[in-house]
C-alpha positions as CSV (number, residue, x, y, z in Angstrom):
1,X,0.0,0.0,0.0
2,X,2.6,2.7,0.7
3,X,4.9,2.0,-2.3
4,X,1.9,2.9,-4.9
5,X,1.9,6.2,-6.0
6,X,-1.3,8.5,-5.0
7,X,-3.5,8.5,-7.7
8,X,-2.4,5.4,-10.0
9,X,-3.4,1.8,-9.9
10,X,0.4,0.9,-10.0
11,X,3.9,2.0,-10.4
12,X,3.6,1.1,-14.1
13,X,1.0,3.8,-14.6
14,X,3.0,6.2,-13.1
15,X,5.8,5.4,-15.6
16,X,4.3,4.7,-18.8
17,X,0.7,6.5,-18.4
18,X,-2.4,5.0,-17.6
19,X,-2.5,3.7,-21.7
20,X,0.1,1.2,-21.5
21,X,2.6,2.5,-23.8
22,X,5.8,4.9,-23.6
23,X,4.3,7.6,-24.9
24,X,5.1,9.6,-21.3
25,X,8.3,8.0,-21.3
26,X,9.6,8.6,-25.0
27,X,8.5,12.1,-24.5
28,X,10.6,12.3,-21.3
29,X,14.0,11.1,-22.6
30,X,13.8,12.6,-26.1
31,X,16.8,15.0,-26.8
32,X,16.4,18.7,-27.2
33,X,16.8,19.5,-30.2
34,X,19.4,22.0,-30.9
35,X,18.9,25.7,-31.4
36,X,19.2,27.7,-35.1
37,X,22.8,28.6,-35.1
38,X,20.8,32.5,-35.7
39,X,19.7,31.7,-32.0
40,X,23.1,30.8,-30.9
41,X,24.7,33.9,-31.8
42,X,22.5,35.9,-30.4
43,X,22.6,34.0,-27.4
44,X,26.3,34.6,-27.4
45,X,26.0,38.1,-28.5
46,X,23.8,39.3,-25.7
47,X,26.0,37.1,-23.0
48,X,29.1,39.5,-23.8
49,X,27.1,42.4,-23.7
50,X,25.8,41.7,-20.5
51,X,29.2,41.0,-19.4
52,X,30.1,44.1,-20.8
53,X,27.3,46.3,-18.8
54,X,28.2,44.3,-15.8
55,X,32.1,45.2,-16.4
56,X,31.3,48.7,-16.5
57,X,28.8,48.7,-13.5
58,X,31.5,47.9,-11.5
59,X,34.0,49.9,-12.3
60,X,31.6,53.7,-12.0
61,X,30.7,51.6,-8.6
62,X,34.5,51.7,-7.9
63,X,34.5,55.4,-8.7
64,X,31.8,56.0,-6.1
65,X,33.0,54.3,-3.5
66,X,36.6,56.5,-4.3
67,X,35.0,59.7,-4.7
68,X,33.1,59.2,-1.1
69,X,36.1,58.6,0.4
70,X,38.2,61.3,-0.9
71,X,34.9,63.9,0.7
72,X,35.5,62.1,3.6
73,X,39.2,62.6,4.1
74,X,38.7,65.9,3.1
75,X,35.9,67.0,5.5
76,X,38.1,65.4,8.0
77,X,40.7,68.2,7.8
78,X,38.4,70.7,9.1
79,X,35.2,68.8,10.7
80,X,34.9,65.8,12.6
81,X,38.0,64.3,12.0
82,X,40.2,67.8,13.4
83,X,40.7,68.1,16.9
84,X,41.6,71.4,16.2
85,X,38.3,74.0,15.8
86,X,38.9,76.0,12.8
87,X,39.4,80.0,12.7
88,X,36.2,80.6,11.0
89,X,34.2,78.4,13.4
90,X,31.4,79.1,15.8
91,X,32.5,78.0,19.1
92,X,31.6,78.0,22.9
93,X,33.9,78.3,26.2
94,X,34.3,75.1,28.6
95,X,35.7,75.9,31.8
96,X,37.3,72.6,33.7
97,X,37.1,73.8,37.6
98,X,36.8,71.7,40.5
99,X,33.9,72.8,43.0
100,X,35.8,70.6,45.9
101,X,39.5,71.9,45.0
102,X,41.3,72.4,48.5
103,X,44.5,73.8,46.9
104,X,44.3,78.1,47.9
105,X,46.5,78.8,44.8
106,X,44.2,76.8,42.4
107,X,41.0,78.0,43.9
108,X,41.7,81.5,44.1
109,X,43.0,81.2,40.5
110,X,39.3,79.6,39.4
111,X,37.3,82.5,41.2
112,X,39.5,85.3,39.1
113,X,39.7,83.2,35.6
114,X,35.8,82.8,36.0
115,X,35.6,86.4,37.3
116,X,37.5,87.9,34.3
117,X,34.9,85.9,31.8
118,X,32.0,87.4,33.4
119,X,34.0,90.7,33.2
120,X,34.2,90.6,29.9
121,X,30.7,88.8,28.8
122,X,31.9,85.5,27.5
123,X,29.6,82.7,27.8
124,X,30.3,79.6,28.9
125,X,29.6,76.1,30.3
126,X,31.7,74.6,33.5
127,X,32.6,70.5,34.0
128,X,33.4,70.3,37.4
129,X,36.2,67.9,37.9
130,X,34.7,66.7,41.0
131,X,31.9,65.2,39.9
132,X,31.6,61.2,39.4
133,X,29.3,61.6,36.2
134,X,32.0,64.2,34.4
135,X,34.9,62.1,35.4
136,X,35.7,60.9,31.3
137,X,35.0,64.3,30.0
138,X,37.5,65.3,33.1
139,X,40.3,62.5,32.2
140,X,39.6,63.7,28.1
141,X,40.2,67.3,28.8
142,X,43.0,66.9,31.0
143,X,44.6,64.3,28.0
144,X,43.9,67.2,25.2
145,X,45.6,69.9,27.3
146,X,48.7,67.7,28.0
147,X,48.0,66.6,31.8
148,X,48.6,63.3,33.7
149,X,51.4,60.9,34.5
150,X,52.1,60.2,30.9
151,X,53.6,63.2,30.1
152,X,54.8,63.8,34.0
153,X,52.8,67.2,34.3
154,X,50.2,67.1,37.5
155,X,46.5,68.1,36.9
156,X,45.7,71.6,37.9
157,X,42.7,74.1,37.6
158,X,41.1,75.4,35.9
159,X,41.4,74.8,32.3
160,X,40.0,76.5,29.2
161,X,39.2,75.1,26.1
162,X,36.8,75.8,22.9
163,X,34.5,73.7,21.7
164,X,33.4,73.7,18.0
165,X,30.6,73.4,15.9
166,X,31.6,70.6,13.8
167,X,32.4,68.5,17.3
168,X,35.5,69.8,17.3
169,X,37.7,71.3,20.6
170,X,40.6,73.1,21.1
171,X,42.7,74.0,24.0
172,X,43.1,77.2,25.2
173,X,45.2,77.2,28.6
174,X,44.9,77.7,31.8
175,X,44.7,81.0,34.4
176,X,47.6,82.4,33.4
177,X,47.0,82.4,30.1
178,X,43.8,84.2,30.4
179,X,45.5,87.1,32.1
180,X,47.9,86.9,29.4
181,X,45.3,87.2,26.6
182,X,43.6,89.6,29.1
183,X,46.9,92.2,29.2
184,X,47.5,92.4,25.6
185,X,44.4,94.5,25.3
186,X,46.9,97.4,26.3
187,X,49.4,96.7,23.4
188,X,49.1,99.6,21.1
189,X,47.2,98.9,18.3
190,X,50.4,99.9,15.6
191,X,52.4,97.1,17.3
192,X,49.1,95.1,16.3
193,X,49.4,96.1,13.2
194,X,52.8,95.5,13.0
195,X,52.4,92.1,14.6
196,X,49.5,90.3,13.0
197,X,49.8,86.8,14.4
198,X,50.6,88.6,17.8
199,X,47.6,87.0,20.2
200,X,45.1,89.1,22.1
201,X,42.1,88.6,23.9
202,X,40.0,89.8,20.9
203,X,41.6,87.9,18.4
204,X,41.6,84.5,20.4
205,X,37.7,84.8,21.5
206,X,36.2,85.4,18.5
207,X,33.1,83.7,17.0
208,X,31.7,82.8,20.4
209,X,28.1,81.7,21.0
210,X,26.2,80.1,24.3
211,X,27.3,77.0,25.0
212,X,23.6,75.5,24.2
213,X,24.2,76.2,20.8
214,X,26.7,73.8,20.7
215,X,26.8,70.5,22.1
216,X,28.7,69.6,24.8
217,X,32.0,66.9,24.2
């Protein structure tokens, strides 16, 4: 019973046809007859010219792919991929202070720096060192300014840095720098002139916005 096929009486029927003769199997194991040699070279003809299309698919696919890198390494110089934030870029103020510092110097230092900003009405965001949650933006800003036992100089505050539009940041320097940038406000503006990539206050904080126009690092 389970060796017949559904359907049929027997497994001749199944073969041969329910008639008896090899019509189902003549038609089954008759050659194919071959194509007009017309047929053949078309056959052939279109096969290279898909190869063709395919050959050059590839290689404008190559081009893309080529051409999308070469933006990207070019973008990097002065987006993303620069740690550096560019002259002509909008950019914020991060202070790096400590809220729990016990050192007098450092403290009194961090009251004046964050004084003189006020003074002068720059805008900008603090990261307290102290604070658990800020501890890898702490360790990341320390790293960028050239602190910790790598490089043998011992972490101080506060720190100043700028922080670009394009995700970009930038060292400034620390309190003594600010009053550095702060006294060349008196330098006579024909040594300026004289002097153009002399540094000032006003020609280091330039393009500034509020720090929640850009985002935080």
């Amino acid at each position: 019973e389970g060796g017949k096929c559904d359907g049929v009486e027997n497994e001749e029927e199944a073969v041969f046809g329910r008639d008896g003769g090899d019509t189902a199997l003549s038609v089954a194991t008759a050659p194919n007859p071959s194509p007009p040699p017309e047929i053949v070279r078309r056959s052939w003809d279109e096969a290279e010219e898909q190869e063709k299309r395919d050959a050059k698919e590839e290689v404008e696919d190559d081009a893309d792919i080529d051409a999308t890198e070469g933006r990207d390494d070019s973008n990097a110089d002065d987006t993303d991929g620069s740690i550096e934030v560019q002259p002509n870029e909008k950019r914020s103020v991060l202070a790096l202070v400590s809220e729990g510092v016990i050192d007098r110097v450092q403290s009194s230092n961090q009251r004046r720096a964050l004084f003189l900003l006020d003074a002068r009405g720059v805008p900008y965001e603090k990261v307290d060192g102290m604070d658990p949650a800020q501890r890898e933006v702490r360790e990341g800003l320390f790293e960028l300014a050239g602190f910790g036992a790598a490089n043998g100089k011992a972490v101080c505050y506060p720190q100043f840095f700028f922080v670009g539009e394009h995700g970009t940041i930038s060292y400034v320097g620390d309190f003594d720098r600010l009053l550095s940038l702060n006294d060349s406000s008196d330098i006579p503006k024909e040594i300026l002139d004289d002097h153009p990539d002399l540094e000032t206050w006003e020609r280091v904080f330039v393009n500034l916005v509020e720090p929640a126009v850009i985002a935080s690092p």
